Short mmCIF file of C-alpha atoms in Angstrom, two decimals:
data_model
loop_
_atom_site.label_atom_id
_atom_site.label_comp_id
_atom_site.label_asym_id
_atom_site.label_seq_id
_atom_site.Cartn_x
_atom_site.Cartn_y
_atom_site.Cartn_z
CA MET A 617 0.04 0.03 -0.23
CA SER A 618 0.89 2.73 -0.86
CA ARG A 619 1.60 5.93 1.70
CA ILE A 620 -1.51 8.23 3.36
CA THR A 621 -1.23 10.99 1.09
CA ARG A 622 -5.25 12.64 2.13
CA GLU A 623 -5.56 16.24 2.10
CA ARG A 624 -4.85 17.96 5.54
CA LEU A 625 -7.31 19.85 6.72
CA ARG A 626 -7.80 22.93 5.91
CA ALA A 627 -9.67 26.38 7.77
CA GLY A 628 -13.20 25.96 6.07
CA ASP A 629 -13.46 22.44 5.39
CA SER A 630 -16.76 20.79 5.76
CA LEU A 631 -15.71 18.36 8.78
CA THR A 632 -18.29 15.55 8.44
CA ALA A 633 -18.47 11.97 9.60
CA ALA A 634 -17.34 10.11 6.56
CA SER A 635 -14.31 12.48 6.02
CA ILE A 636 -13.79 11.74 10.34
CA ASN A 637 -13.81 8.25 9.50
CA ASP A 638 -12.15 8.09 6.16
CA ARG A 639 -9.38 9.78 8.51
CA TYR A 640 -9.17 7.04 11.28
CA SER A 641 -9.47 3.93 8.62
CA ASP A 642 -6.17 5.45 6.15
CA TYR A 643 -4.40 3.61 8.95
CA THR A 644 -6.37 0.33 9.20
CA GLN A 645 -4.10 -1.63 6.77
CA THR A 646 -4.55 -5.08 6.72
CA ALA A 647 -2.38 -6.86 4.37
CA ALA A 648 -0.79 -3.11 2.75
CA ILE A 649 2.25 -2.09 4.72
CA ASP A 650 5.12 -2.50 3.01
CA GLU A 651 8.47 -1.06 2.29
CA ASN A 652 6.47 2.29 1.66
CA ASN A 653 5.59 2.20 4.50
CA VAL A 654 8.41 2.08 6.72
CA ARG A 655 11.78 3.21 6.80
CA ASP A 656 15.19 2.76 6.61
CA GLY A 657 16.38 -0.17 8.71
CA PHE A 658 13.17 -0.77 9.49
CA VAL A 659 14.57 -4.29 9.30
CA ASP A 660 17.14 -5.19 10.06
CA VAL A 661 19.68 -8.63 11.42
CA VAL A 662 18.65 -8.65 14.97
CA HIS A 663 15.35 -9.15 13.83
CA ILE A 664 15.80 -11.88 12.28
CA PRO A 665 16.00 -15.12 14.69
CA SER A 666 18.52 -17.83 14.26
CA SER A 667 17.66 -20.84 12.54
CA ASN A 668 20.02 -22.55 10.01
CA MET A 669 19.42 -23.18 7.13
CA LEU A 670 20.37 -26.32 6.89
CA ILE A 671 18.20 -28.88 9.64
CA ASN A 672 19.21 -32.04 9.85
CA THR A 673 21.52 -33.98 7.67
CA VAL A 674 22.40 -37.70 8.12
CA HIS A 675 24.64 -40.58 6.22
CA SER A 676 23.52 -43.37 6.44
CA VAL A 677 26.20 -46.67 5.43
CA ILE A 678 24.72 -49.65 4.76
CA ASN A 679 26.28 -53.86 4.76
CA ALA A 680 29.05 -52.58 4.07
CA ASN A 681 30.82 -55.59 3.08
CA SER A 682 34.69 -55.55 1.06
CA ILE A 683 34.93 -53.31 -1.64
CA TYR A 684 35.58 -57.17 -3.78
CA HIS A 685 32.91 -58.05 -3.55
CA THR A 686 33.88 -61.44 -1.07
CA SER A 687 30.22 -62.18 0.07
CA PRO A 688 28.23 -60.30 -2.17
CA THR A 689 24.47 -60.29 -1.07
CA ILE A 690 22.45 -62.57 -3.98
CA ILE A 691 18.28 -61.61 -3.77
CA SER A 692 16.30 -63.68 -6.30
CA PRO A 693 13.16 -62.80 -8.28
CA THR A 694 9.57 -63.55 -7.92
CA THR A 695 9.35 -66.01 -10.40
CA SER A 696 5.69 -66.59 -10.85
CA PHE A 697 2.01 -64.05 -11.44
CA ALA A 698 2.08 -62.66 -7.83
CA ALA A 699 3.15 -59.44 -6.01
CA PRO A 700 6.42 -58.46 -5.96
CA THR A 701 8.14 -58.90 -2.45
CA PRO A 702 10.66 -56.12 -1.70
CA VAL A 703 13.56 -56.85 -0.16
CA ALA A 704 14.67 -53.91 2.20
CA ILE A 705 19.03 -53.02 1.65
CA GLY A 706 19.26 -51.16 4.75
CA GLN A 707 17.84 -48.00 6.23
CA ALA A 708 18.57 -44.80 7.88
CA ALA A 709 16.98 -44.14 10.89
CA LEU A 710 15.74 -40.18 11.38
CA GLY A 711 15.60 -40.62 16.13
CA SER A 712 13.09 -39.00 16.82
CA GLY A 713 11.19 -38.16 13.38
CA TRP A 714 12.19 -34.96 10.84
CA THR A 715 9.68 -32.89 11.21
CA ILE A 716 9.45 -31.63 7.47
CA THR A 717 7.43 -28.73 6.80
CA GLY A 718 5.54 -26.76 3.93
CA ASP A 719 8.25 -24.08 4.03
CA ASP A 720 10.91 -27.06 4.26
CA VAL A 721 12.38 -29.82 1.37
CA LEU A 722 13.60 -33.09 2.03
CA ARG A 723 16.71 -33.96 0.01
CA VAL A 724 17.35 -37.79 -0.45
CA TYR A 725 20.25 -39.43 -1.93
CA GLY A 726 21.47 -43.42 -2.11
CA SER A 727 23.80 -45.36 -3.85
CA LEU A 728 24.23 -48.91 -4.26
CA GLN A 729 26.41 -51.07 -5.37
CA CYS A 730 25.20 -54.31 -6.85
CA LYS A 731 25.08 -55.75 -10.61
CA GLY A 732 22.60 -57.96 -12.37
CA HIS A 733 23.34 -62.10 -12.53
CA ILE A 734 22.00 -64.50 -14.67
CA ALA A 735 23.20 -68.20 -14.94
CA ALA A 736 20.95 -70.12 -18.27
CA ASP A 737 20.00 -68.01 -21.54
CA PRO A 738 17.14 -65.48 -21.63
CA ASN A 739 16.63 -65.61 -25.39
CA THR A 740 13.48 -67.98 -25.12
CA ILE A 741 10.27 -67.51 -27.68
CA GLY A 742 7.20 -66.38 -26.22
CA SER A 743 9.43 -64.25 -24.13
CA ASP A 744 7.23 -60.62 -23.84
CA ALA A 745 10.68 -58.25 -24.38
CA ALA A 746 12.56 -59.94 -27.99
CA LEU A 747 12.14 -60.50 -31.63
CA ASP A 748 13.23 -62.40 -33.79
CA VAL A 749 16.34 -62.10 -35.96
CA GLN A 750 16.73 -63.77 -38.73
CA ASP A 751 19.62 -66.41 -39.66
CA PHE A 752 22.27 -65.65 -42.11
CA GLY A 753 21.28 -67.52 -45.70
CA SER A 754 17.89 -68.87 -44.00
CA SER A 755 14.09 -67.59 -43.17
CA ALA A 756 14.38 -69.37 -40.52
CA THR A 757 14.32 -67.00 -37.20
CA THR A 758 15.94 -66.75 -33.61
CA ASN A 759 14.32 -65.24 -30.46
CA LEU A 760 16.74 -62.85 -29.46
CA SER A 761 15.88 -61.14 -26.02
CA MET A 762 15.87 -57.30 -26.17
CA ALA A 763 18.17 -57.08 -23.03
CA THR A 764 15.97 -54.64 -21.10
CA HIS A 765 15.22 -56.81 -17.54
CA LEU A 766 16.09 -55.26 -14.56
CA TRP A 767 15.70 -54.70 -11.46
CA VAL A 768 14.14 -51.95 -9.42
CA VAL A 769 16.04 -50.80 -5.97
CA GLN A 770 12.83 -48.25 -4.56
CA LEU A 771 13.53 -45.54 -1.83
CA GLN A 772 10.61 -46.46 1.20
CA TRP A 773 9.63 -44.19 4.32
CA ASP A 774 8.53 -44.70 7.79
CA ILE A 775 6.36 -41.65 8.95
CA THR A 776 4.20 -43.44 11.50
CA SER A 777 7.04 -43.25 14.41
CA ALA A 778 10.77 -44.97 15.27
CA ALA A 779 9.94 -48.38 15.56
CA LEU A 780 10.88 -48.10 11.95
CA GLY A 781 7.48 -51.28 11.81
CA ALA A 782 5.99 -49.63 8.37
CA TRP A 783 8.10 -49.07 5.34
CA ALA A 784 5.40 -47.24 3.24
CA THR A 785 6.09 -46.01 -0.04
CA ILE A 786 6.85 -42.25 -0.68
CA PRO A 787 5.21 -39.80 -2.17
CA GLY A 788 5.32 -39.92 -6.20
CA GLY A 789 6.01 -43.53 -6.07
CA ASN A 790 4.13 -47.03 -6.60
CA ASN A 791 4.26 -50.39 -4.74
CA PHE A 792 3.95 -51.96 -7.91
CA GLN A 793 1.39 -54.45 -6.00
CA ALA A 794 -1.01 -53.99 -8.17
CA VAL A 795 -1.68 -55.55 -11.62
CA PHE A 796 -0.30 -52.60 -13.94
CA ASN A 797 -2.97 -53.89 -17.22
CA PRO A 798 -5.14 -56.27 -15.74
CA THR A 799 -7.57 -55.82 -19.26
CA ALA A 800 -4.82 -57.83 -20.82
CA ALA A 801 -5.27 -60.93 -22.65
CA ALA A 802 -4.80 -64.56 -20.23
CA GLY A 803 -1.44 -65.24 -19.24
CA ARG A 804 -0.72 -61.62 -20.51
CA ALA A 805 -1.50 -59.00 -17.52
CA ARG A 806 1.88 -58.30 -15.44
CA TYR A 807 2.36 -56.34 -12.00
CA GLY A 808 4.09 -53.16 -11.95
CA ALA A 809 3.71 -49.38 -12.06
CA PRO A 810 3.18 -46.72 -14.53
CA VAL A 811 6.42 -44.61 -15.26
CA ASN A 812 4.78 -41.52 -14.15
CA GLU A 813 4.73 -43.34 -10.10
CA LEU A 814 8.54 -44.22 -10.07
CA GLU A 815 10.10 -40.94 -8.35
CA GLY A 816 12.72 -42.49 -5.77
CA CYS A 817 12.85 -45.37 -8.19
CA ALA A 818 16.43 -46.38 -9.42
CA PHE A 819 17.19 -49.22 -12.08
CA VAL A 820 20.05 -51.71 -12.23
CA PRO A 821 20.39 -53.87 -15.44
CA ALA A 822 19.34 -57.27 -15.37
CA TYR A 823 22.08 -59.31 -18.39
CA TRP A 824 23.82 -58.17 -21.76
CA SER A 825 22.49 -60.54 -24.51
CA GLY A 826 23.43 -60.28 -28.50
CA ALA A 827 23.30 -62.47 -31.22
CA GLU A 828 26.26 -63.66 -34.03
CA PHE A 829 25.81 -65.11 -37.61
CA TRP A 830 22.74 -62.57 -37.81
CA HIS A 831 21.31 -61.88 -41.16
CA SER A 832 22.34 -58.35 -41.41
CA GLY A 833 22.93 -58.35 -45.05
CA GLY A 834 26.20 -61.00 -45.22
CA THR A 835 26.26 -63.73 -47.57
CA ALA A 836 27.95 -66.03 -44.85
CA ASN A 837 25.38 -69.08 -43.76
CA GLY A 838 24.31 -70.17 -40.21
CA THR A 839 22.52 -69.98 -37.43
CA THR A 840 22.28 -67.20 -35.03
CA ASN A 841 24.35 -67.75 -31.76
CA THR A 842 23.01 -66.20 -29.39
CA VAL A 843 24.67 -64.72 -26.05
CA PHE A 844 23.89 -63.57 -22.81
CA PHE A 845 26.54 -61.85 -19.95
CA THR A 846 26.31 -60.97 -16.40
CA THR A 847 26.36 -57.78 -15.68
CA GLY A 848 29.36 -55.85 -13.95
CA TRP A 849 30.01 -54.14 -10.87
CA ARG A 850 28.03 -50.72 -10.52
CA ASN A 851 27.10 -48.68 -8.15
CA VAL A 852 23.83 -46.82 -8.68
CA PRO A 853 22.49 -43.64 -8.11
CA LEU A 854 18.21 -42.92 -6.69
CA THR A 855 17.45 -39.25 -5.87
CA TRP A 856 14.06 -37.69 -4.38
CA SER A 857 13.84 -35.03 -2.83
CA TYR A 858 9.96 -33.50 -1.42
CA MET A 859 8.70 -30.14 -0.79
CA PRO A 860 5.24 -30.95 1.55
CA GLY A 861 2.22 -29.34 1.86
CA SER A 862 1.67 -29.71 4.89
CA ASN A 863 4.03 -31.00 8.20
CA VAL A 864 4.80 -34.14 7.54
CA THR A 865 8.03 -36.17 10.01
CA VAL A 866 9.60 -38.86 8.23
CA TYR A 867 10.86 -41.63 10.55
CA GLY A 868 13.33 -43.59 8.19
CA LEU A 869 14.34 -43.78 4.73
CA ARG A 870 14.82 -47.39 3.48
CA MET A 871 15.87 -48.79 -0.04
CA VAL A 872 14.63 -52.56 -1.30
CA VAL A 873 15.15 -53.81 -4.37
CA HIS A 874 12.34 -56.08 -5.75
CA GLY A 875 11.92 -57.59 -9.95
CA VAL A 876 12.38 -59.10 -12.63
CA TYR A 877 10.27 -55.98 -14.88
CA HIS A 878 10.27 -54.86 -18.03
CA PRO A 879 9.78 -51.69 -20.37
CA TRP A 880 5.72 -52.75 -20.72
CA ASN A 881 2.86 -50.97 -22.28
CA LYS A 882 -1.45 -50.97 -21.94
CA ALA A 883 -4.42 -49.94 -23.16
CA GLY A 884 -4.09 -46.32 -23.46
CA ASN A 885 0.02 -46.22 -24.42
CA ILE A 886 0.57 -45.45 -20.93
CA ASN A 887 3.77 -46.51 -20.41
CA GLY A 888 5.20 -48.72 -17.23
CA LEU A 889 7.30 -51.76 -16.62
CA GLY A 890 5.85 -55.07 -15.81
CA LEU A 891 6.64 -57.76 -13.47
CA ASP A 892 7.92 -60.33 -16.16
CA TYR A 893 8.83 -63.87 -15.09
CA THR A 894 8.49 -65.74 -18.74
CA PHE A 895 12.03 -65.02 -19.99
CA GLY A 896 12.67 -68.48 -20.04
CA ALA A 897 15.57 -70.37 -18.22
CA GLY A 898 17.07 -67.07 -17.67
CA ALA A 899 14.17 -65.85 -15.19
CA ALA A 900 14.66 -68.05 -12.49
CA THR A 901 18.57 -67.20 -12.66
CA ALA A 902 18.52 -64.09 -12.02
CA ARG A 903 19.85 -62.61 -9.27
CA LEU A 904 20.63 -58.86 -8.42
CA HIS A 905 23.99 -58.85 -6.41
CA HIS A 906 24.78 -56.49 -3.58
CA ASP A 907 27.33 -54.74 -1.41
CA SER A 908 27.50 -51.71 0.53
CA ALA A 909 24.92 -49.21 0.23
CA SER A 910 24.58 -45.78 1.88
CA ILE A 911 21.55 -43.74 2.41
CA SER A 912 22.33 -39.67 3.00
CA ALA A 913 19.85 -36.80 3.82
CA ILE A 914 19.38 -33.96 3.71
CA HIS A 915 16.06 -31.60 4.89
CA MET A 916 16.79 -28.04 4.61
CA ARG A 917 14.77 -24.38 4.20
CA LYS A 918 13.01 -23.60 0.48
CA TYR A 919 14.33 -20.29 1.48
CA MET B 521 -3.29 -6.07 17.08
CA ALA B 522 -4.92 -4.60 14.25
CA TYR B 523 -5.48 -0.93 14.43
CA ALA B 524 -10.28 -0.22 14.77
CA PRO B 525 -11.15 3.02 14.81
CA THR B 526 -14.49 3.67 16.61
CA THR B 527 -16.71 4.66 13.62
CA VAL B 528 -18.85 7.40 13.62
CA THR B 529 -22.64 8.21 12.94
CA ALA B 530 -23.77 11.16 10.34
CA SER B 531 -25.96 12.97 12.03
CA THR B 532 -25.29 11.87 15.10
CA PRO B 533 -23.14 14.46 18.06
CA VAL B 534 -19.47 12.99 18.47
CA PRO B 535 -18.51 12.50 21.93
CA SER B 536 -14.75 13.93 22.19
CA GLN B 537 -14.44 10.63 23.71
CA THR B 538 -14.45 8.71 20.93
CA LEU B 539 -12.13 10.56 18.48
CA ARG B 540 -9.43 10.71 21.87
CA ASP B 541 -10.30 7.12 22.28
CA ASN B 542 -9.45 7.04 18.11
CA ASP B 543 -6.52 8.70 18.05
CA ASP B 544 -5.23 6.83 21.85
CA ALA B 545 -5.96 4.08 19.06
CA LEU B 546 -3.46 5.15 16.73
CA ARG B 547 -0.73 6.07 18.53
CA VAL B 548 -0.96 2.56 20.56
CA TYR B 549 -1.39 1.04 17.15
CA LEU B 550 1.54 2.14 15.61
CA HIS B 551 3.68 1.72 18.99
CA GLU B 552 3.49 -1.42 19.06
CA GLY B 553 0.01 -2.55 17.36
CA ILE B 554 0.96 -3.75 13.57
CA ILE B 555 0.67 -7.55 13.14
CA ALA B 556 1.83 -9.95 11.02
CA GLY B 557 -1.96 -9.72 9.26
CA ASP B 558 -0.55 -5.72 8.95
CA LEU B 559 2.24 -6.54 6.44
CA LYS B 560 1.74 -7.33 3.13
CA ALA B 561 2.09 -11.04 1.75
CA SER B 562 4.24 -11.59 -0.70
CA ASP B 563 7.48 -10.68 -0.89
CA TRP B 564 8.75 -7.41 -0.19
CA ILE B 565 12.08 -7.64 2.65
CA ASP B 566 14.97 -8.36 0.22
CA THR B 567 16.74 -11.03 1.42
CA ARG B 568 20.17 -8.93 1.48
CA HIS B 569 19.04 -6.98 3.86
CA ILE B 570 19.09 -10.15 7.08
CA GLN B 571 21.40 -12.37 5.75
CA PRO B 572 22.74 -12.79 9.03
CA PRO B 573 26.90 -12.48 8.62
CA THR B 574 29.85 -13.50 10.57
CA GLN B 575 32.88 -11.41 11.87
CA LEU B 576 35.86 -12.28 12.21
CA VAL B 577 37.03 -9.15 13.93
CA LYS B 578 41.21 -10.67 14.10
CA ARG B 579 40.96 -10.80 10.38
CA GLY B 580 38.73 -7.78 9.76
CA LEU B 581 37.16 -10.98 7.63
CA GLN B 582 32.99 -10.57 7.50
CA THR B 583 31.18 -13.03 5.72
CA GLY B 584 27.50 -14.06 5.28
CA VAL B 585 27.46 -16.68 2.77
CA THR B 586 26.19 -19.81 3.81
CA GLY B 587 24.68 -22.47 0.31
CA VAL B 588 25.40 -23.23 -1.92
CA ALA B 589 28.85 -21.75 -2.05
CA GLY B 590 30.81 -23.23 -4.98
CA GLY B 591 31.12 -25.93 -8.72
CA GLN B 592 33.14 -26.21 -11.53
CA SER B 593 31.83 -27.87 -14.75
CA VAL B 594 34.31 -29.43 -17.81
CA ARG B 595 31.78 -29.61 -20.95
CA PRO B 596 31.84 -32.69 -22.91
CA PHE B 597 34.95 -33.54 -24.65
CA GLU B 598 37.05 -30.21 -23.48
CA ARG B 599 38.89 -32.05 -21.39
CA PHE B 600 40.25 -35.25 -20.04
CA THR B 601 41.84 -36.86 -17.88
CA PHE B 602 43.48 -40.27 -17.16
CA THR B 603 43.52 -42.61 -13.67
CA GLY B 604 45.74 -45.97 -13.66
CA TYR B 605 47.30 -49.02 -11.48
CA ALA B 606 50.64 -46.84 -11.89
CA THR B 607 49.29 -43.70 -11.57
CA THR B 608 47.82 -44.73 -8.16
CA GLY B 609 51.47 -46.42 -7.13
CA GLY B 610 47.82 -49.98 -6.64
CA ASN B 611 49.95 -52.15 -8.90
CA ARG B 612 47.18 -53.40 -9.91
CA ARG B 613 46.52 -55.25 -6.33
CA SER B 614 43.66 -55.26 -4.83
CA ASN B 615 44.83 -54.50 -0.70
CA GLN B 616 46.52 -51.25 -1.73
CA ASP B 617 44.36 -48.60 -2.36
CA LEU B 618 46.49 -46.46 -3.04
CA TRP B 619 44.87 -42.61 -3.93
CA ASP B 620 45.37 -39.93 -5.79
CA VAL B 621 42.97 -36.98 -6.88
CA VAL B 622 41.21 -36.35 -9.91
CA PRO B 623 42.59 -32.71 -11.74
CA ASP B 624 39.81 -30.35 -11.98
CA THR B 625 38.00 -31.16 -9.33
CA ALA B 626 38.68 -30.08 -5.69
CA LEU B 627 37.51 -26.86 -4.16
CA THR B 628 40.36 -24.95 -1.82
CA ILE B 629 37.02 -22.94 1.52
CA PRO B 630 37.26 -21.21 4.14
CA LEU B 631 35.21 -21.74 6.17
CA ALA B 632 33.79 -18.37 8.83
CA ALA B 633 32.90 -21.17 11.62
CA SER B 634 30.68 -24.77 12.50
CA ALA B 635 29.02 -25.57 8.71
CA LYS B 636 28.77 -28.56 6.68
CA VAL B 637 29.89 -29.19 3.14
CA ILE B 638 28.08 -31.30 0.76
CA TYR B 639 30.55 -32.09 -1.67
CA HIS B 640 28.65 -33.65 -4.70
CA TRP B 641 30.11 -34.41 -8.31
CA HIS B 642 29.29 -37.11 -11.23
CA VAL B 643 31.76 -38.05 -14.21
CA ALA B 644 33.14 -40.44 -16.60
CA ALA B 645 35.12 -42.25 -16.97
CA VAL B 646 36.18 -45.55 -19.93
CA VAL B 647 38.25 -47.82 -18.42
CA GLY B 648 40.18 -50.40 -19.95
CA PRO B 649 40.85 -52.39 -22.17
CA ASP B 650 43.77 -54.33 -20.10
CA THR B 651 43.72 -57.74 -20.53
CA THR B 652 47.63 -57.55 -20.19
CA ASN B 653 49.50 -58.73 -16.72
CA PRO B 654 52.49 -56.20 -15.60
CA SER B 655 55.92 -56.32 -16.79
CA GLY B 656 58.51 -57.53 -13.75
CA ALA B 657 55.38 -57.04 -11.24
CA ALA B 658 54.13 -59.84 -9.45
CA THR B 659 51.60 -61.83 -10.04
CA PRO B 660 48.86 -59.46 -10.13
CA VAL B 661 45.98 -60.04 -7.08
CA VAL B 662 43.40 -58.92 -9.47
CA LEU B 663 42.12 -61.09 -11.77
CA ASN B 664 41.54 -59.23 -15.05
CA ALA B 665 37.93 -60.22 -14.99
CA ASP B 666 37.74 -57.96 -11.67
CA ARG B 667 39.86 -54.36 -12.73
CA ARG B 668 37.90 -52.39 -11.73
CA VAL B 669 38.08 -48.25 -11.08
CA TYR B 670 37.63 -46.46 -7.75
CA LEU B 671 35.79 -43.72 -6.99
CA ALA B 672 35.33 -41.53 -3.77
CA PRO B 673 34.78 -38.05 -2.17
CA TYR B 674 37.45 -36.71 -0.13
CA MET B 675 37.84 -33.62 2.22
CA MET B 676 41.01 -32.27 4.09
CA GLU B 677 42.26 -30.20 5.80
CA PHE B 678 44.23 -27.11 2.92
CA ASP B 679 47.73 -28.24 4.21
CA GLU B 680 47.48 -31.61 5.38
CA GLU B 681 48.16 -34.88 2.39
CA LEU B 682 45.07 -36.95 0.69
CA THR B 683 45.70 -40.34 2.02
CA GLY B 684 43.96 -43.42 1.84
CA SER B 685 42.53 -42.04 5.31
CA LYS B 686 41.17 -38.82 4.35
CA VAL B 687 38.79 -40.65 0.97
CA ASP B 688 35.65 -41.38 1.99
CA LYS B 689 35.53 -45.01 1.96
CA THR B 690 31.58 -44.36 2.14
CA ALA B 691 30.96 -43.26 -0.77
CA LEU B 692 33.16 -44.76 -2.96
CA VAL B 693 32.11 -45.78 -6.10
CA GLU B 694 33.31 -48.07 -9.01
CA ILE B 695 33.23 -48.33 -12.77
CA ARG B 696 34.61 -52.27 -13.71
CA GLN B 697 36.72 -51.96 -16.90
CA ASN B 698 35.82 -54.31 -20.17
CA THR B 699 34.23 -57.83 -20.89
CA SER B 700 36.43 -61.24 -19.04
CA GLY B 701 38.24 -62.45 -22.11
CA PHE B 702 38.34 -59.07 -24.01
CA HIS B 703 40.69 -58.38 -27.04
CA ALA B 704 41.54 -55.69 -28.76
CA THR B 705 43.40 -57.44 -31.80
CA VAL B 706 41.95 -58.79 -35.06
CA THR B 707 43.35 -62.36 -34.19
CA ASN B 708 40.76 -63.68 -31.55
CA ARG B 709 38.14 -61.05 -30.83
CA GLY B 710 35.33 -61.50 -29.13
CA GLY B 711 32.58 -59.94 -31.53
CA ALA B 712 29.40 -59.72 -29.23
CA LYS B 713 30.69 -62.61 -27.28
CA SER B 714 32.73 -60.39 -26.00
CA PRO B 715 31.77 -56.89 -26.08
CA TYR B 716 33.78 -53.85 -24.11
CA HIS B 717 31.88 -51.13 -24.47
CA TRP B 718 28.70 -52.50 -21.79
CA PHE B 719 31.20 -52.99 -19.34
CA GLY B 720 34.12 -50.75 -19.91
CA TYR B 721 31.31 -47.23 -19.91
CA GLY B 722 30.13 -46.00 -16.80
CA GLN B 723 29.06 -42.31 -15.89
CA ARG B 724 28.88 -42.10 -12.09
CA SER B 725 27.90 -39.10 -9.06
CA GLY B 726 27.86 -39.19 -6.01
CA ILE B 727 27.22 -37.50 -2.82
CA MET B 728 29.68 -36.85 0.84
CA ILE B 729 28.22 -34.63 3.18
CA LYS B 730 30.71 -33.68 6.68
CA SER B 731 30.73 -31.95 9.60
CA PHE B 732 33.90 -29.53 9.44
CA SER B 733 34.40 -26.91 13.37
CA ALA B 734 36.34 -23.39 13.46
CA SER B 735 37.05 -21.30 16.33
CA ALA B 736 35.32 -18.22 17.11
CA GLY B 737 38.01 -16.33 14.68
CA ALA B 738 39.75 -18.33 13.02
CA GLU B 739 39.17 -19.17 9.46
CA ASN B 740 39.09 -23.01 8.63
CA ILE B 741 40.15 -23.37 5.32
CA ILE B 742 39.11 -26.36 4.29
CA HIS B 743 40.02 -29.17 0.78
CA VAL B 744 37.40 -30.47 -1.02
CA GLY B 745 37.49 -32.99 -3.72
CA LEU B 746 37.25 -36.72 -5.89
CA ALA B 747 40.11 -38.88 -5.75
CA HIS B 748 40.51 -42.77 -7.74
CA TRP B 749 42.89 -45.60 -7.30
CA SER B 750 42.82 -47.75 -9.90
CA LEU B 751 43.40 -51.40 -10.62
CA VAL B 752 43.36 -51.06 -14.71
CA GLN B 753 46.16 -50.40 -16.66
CA ARG B 754 45.06 -47.42 -18.40
CA SER B 755 41.44 -45.17 -17.77
CA MET B 756 40.17 -41.94 -19.15
CA LEU B 757 38.45 -39.78 -17.21
CA LEU B 758 36.47 -36.68 -19.47
CA ASN B 759 33.21 -34.62 -18.54
CA TRP B 760 33.25 -33.91 -14.81
CA THR B 761 31.53 -31.64 -12.61
CA VAL B 762 31.93 -31.35 -9.13
CA SER B 763 29.47 -28.77 -7.04
CA VAL B 764 29.99 -27.36 -3.08
CA GLU B 765 27.18 -26.75 -0.64
CA VAL B 766 28.12 -25.07 2.54
CA TYR B 767 25.82 -24.80 5.37
CA TYR B 768 26.70 -22.58 8.60
CA ASP B 769 25.73 -24.53 11.76
#
């Protein structure tokens, strides 16, 4: 609101109820006082309460095994049409809880040493994520996996109590416990989640596959030979941030792993991940090996 | 409380007490009665006026910096550097973690008070191929298939020397080199059976959080950066970016 600019009273002016009321009403300023109403230095450092930008931090090291992977933890996949079972791989306890207000932001960073492992051929006719490649010099085809299978590493939180017995899906996430494409043809439905509900997720390639002697315009004869490998050890980063609309108290953060999934599309052209247990002998042998992990979290003011 | 004057009514005598009460209420309001609800709701106080500074009397230094302190990046293919078992002195032995700094990933920051320092980093690497036996070396402890490059952040006092104890191995990441059996030469090349690039190329990122204390009136100069330790003969690091956040306690 601008400064009060009403003219002063002059001799001969009529004094009415309205003019009196107007002069007093000039000072009733709901949500109007700003820099035009105050003097320089009206607000200064001493008026500001001490409040750190950074409110809480945690760095939790999980499962600190050898960096040479001499004894990794091994996780098995879901191998039938059933809801996946998330396997916890460690947590960061936040003590009596961090209360994240509407003026705060929660930033979470996770890291996991892991590798996808497979012991049998995933290249199988009828697999969800496969395509036919033509053999050299013949009309025969060989089924080749597109090697898009992956493990999901997912962030969860506990906003119930410090007992950390009520882990839940974070906002923007999905618990993967529902069938992603329930109207699919018999035998084609998959548990999973759409891509717009994958906040706080990271993904690990389950294996690598390829083909030699496939038809690429050459003249040699032969049958396509498919090959597959386990993927190498790697670190998978996971990040998530959250600015709640109202206060929420977070008591713990943890990472879980489940799989194996591949990209999937359902009616309405909605893309997502579908739990897959059909990629031949490879499906039952898929494993996620993991070693050390960490969760770092930062609770800070937005401004 | 907000100013709420008594309204006078037209064609009605105005008692002098009413005007006096209104004037008295206005005096009280202007002295102590302005409340939060009277202030404009949108931002109007510039934050540069309220940043609480820290003054170091002996050094004549006053700083109000908190939050992002700095960072640097190298755009793709503008620069690269190398890592290798010779550089880090490990000679491909997995039982000796001898670390060295990655150039242009470090920042030196003077802390005016106790603070939490958050270091973010990202780097891409091409690791290997290395299928050789080190000439003149003892039998390599690390097998071909297990050779890898480790990257980890470090934070230390400015005048300290980088050692393994300064590196945060809990924030360590790794990039494995080429597939076991990969051959770079025409003879016995693996092709699809032994792909190189699937394993040997990696992009990694990470974070490190560390608290530093600084006594009043003193200045604590810290050095934060990225270190590498290689079990591979030679590898290339490229396209790295780092940033640092510093928040005073």
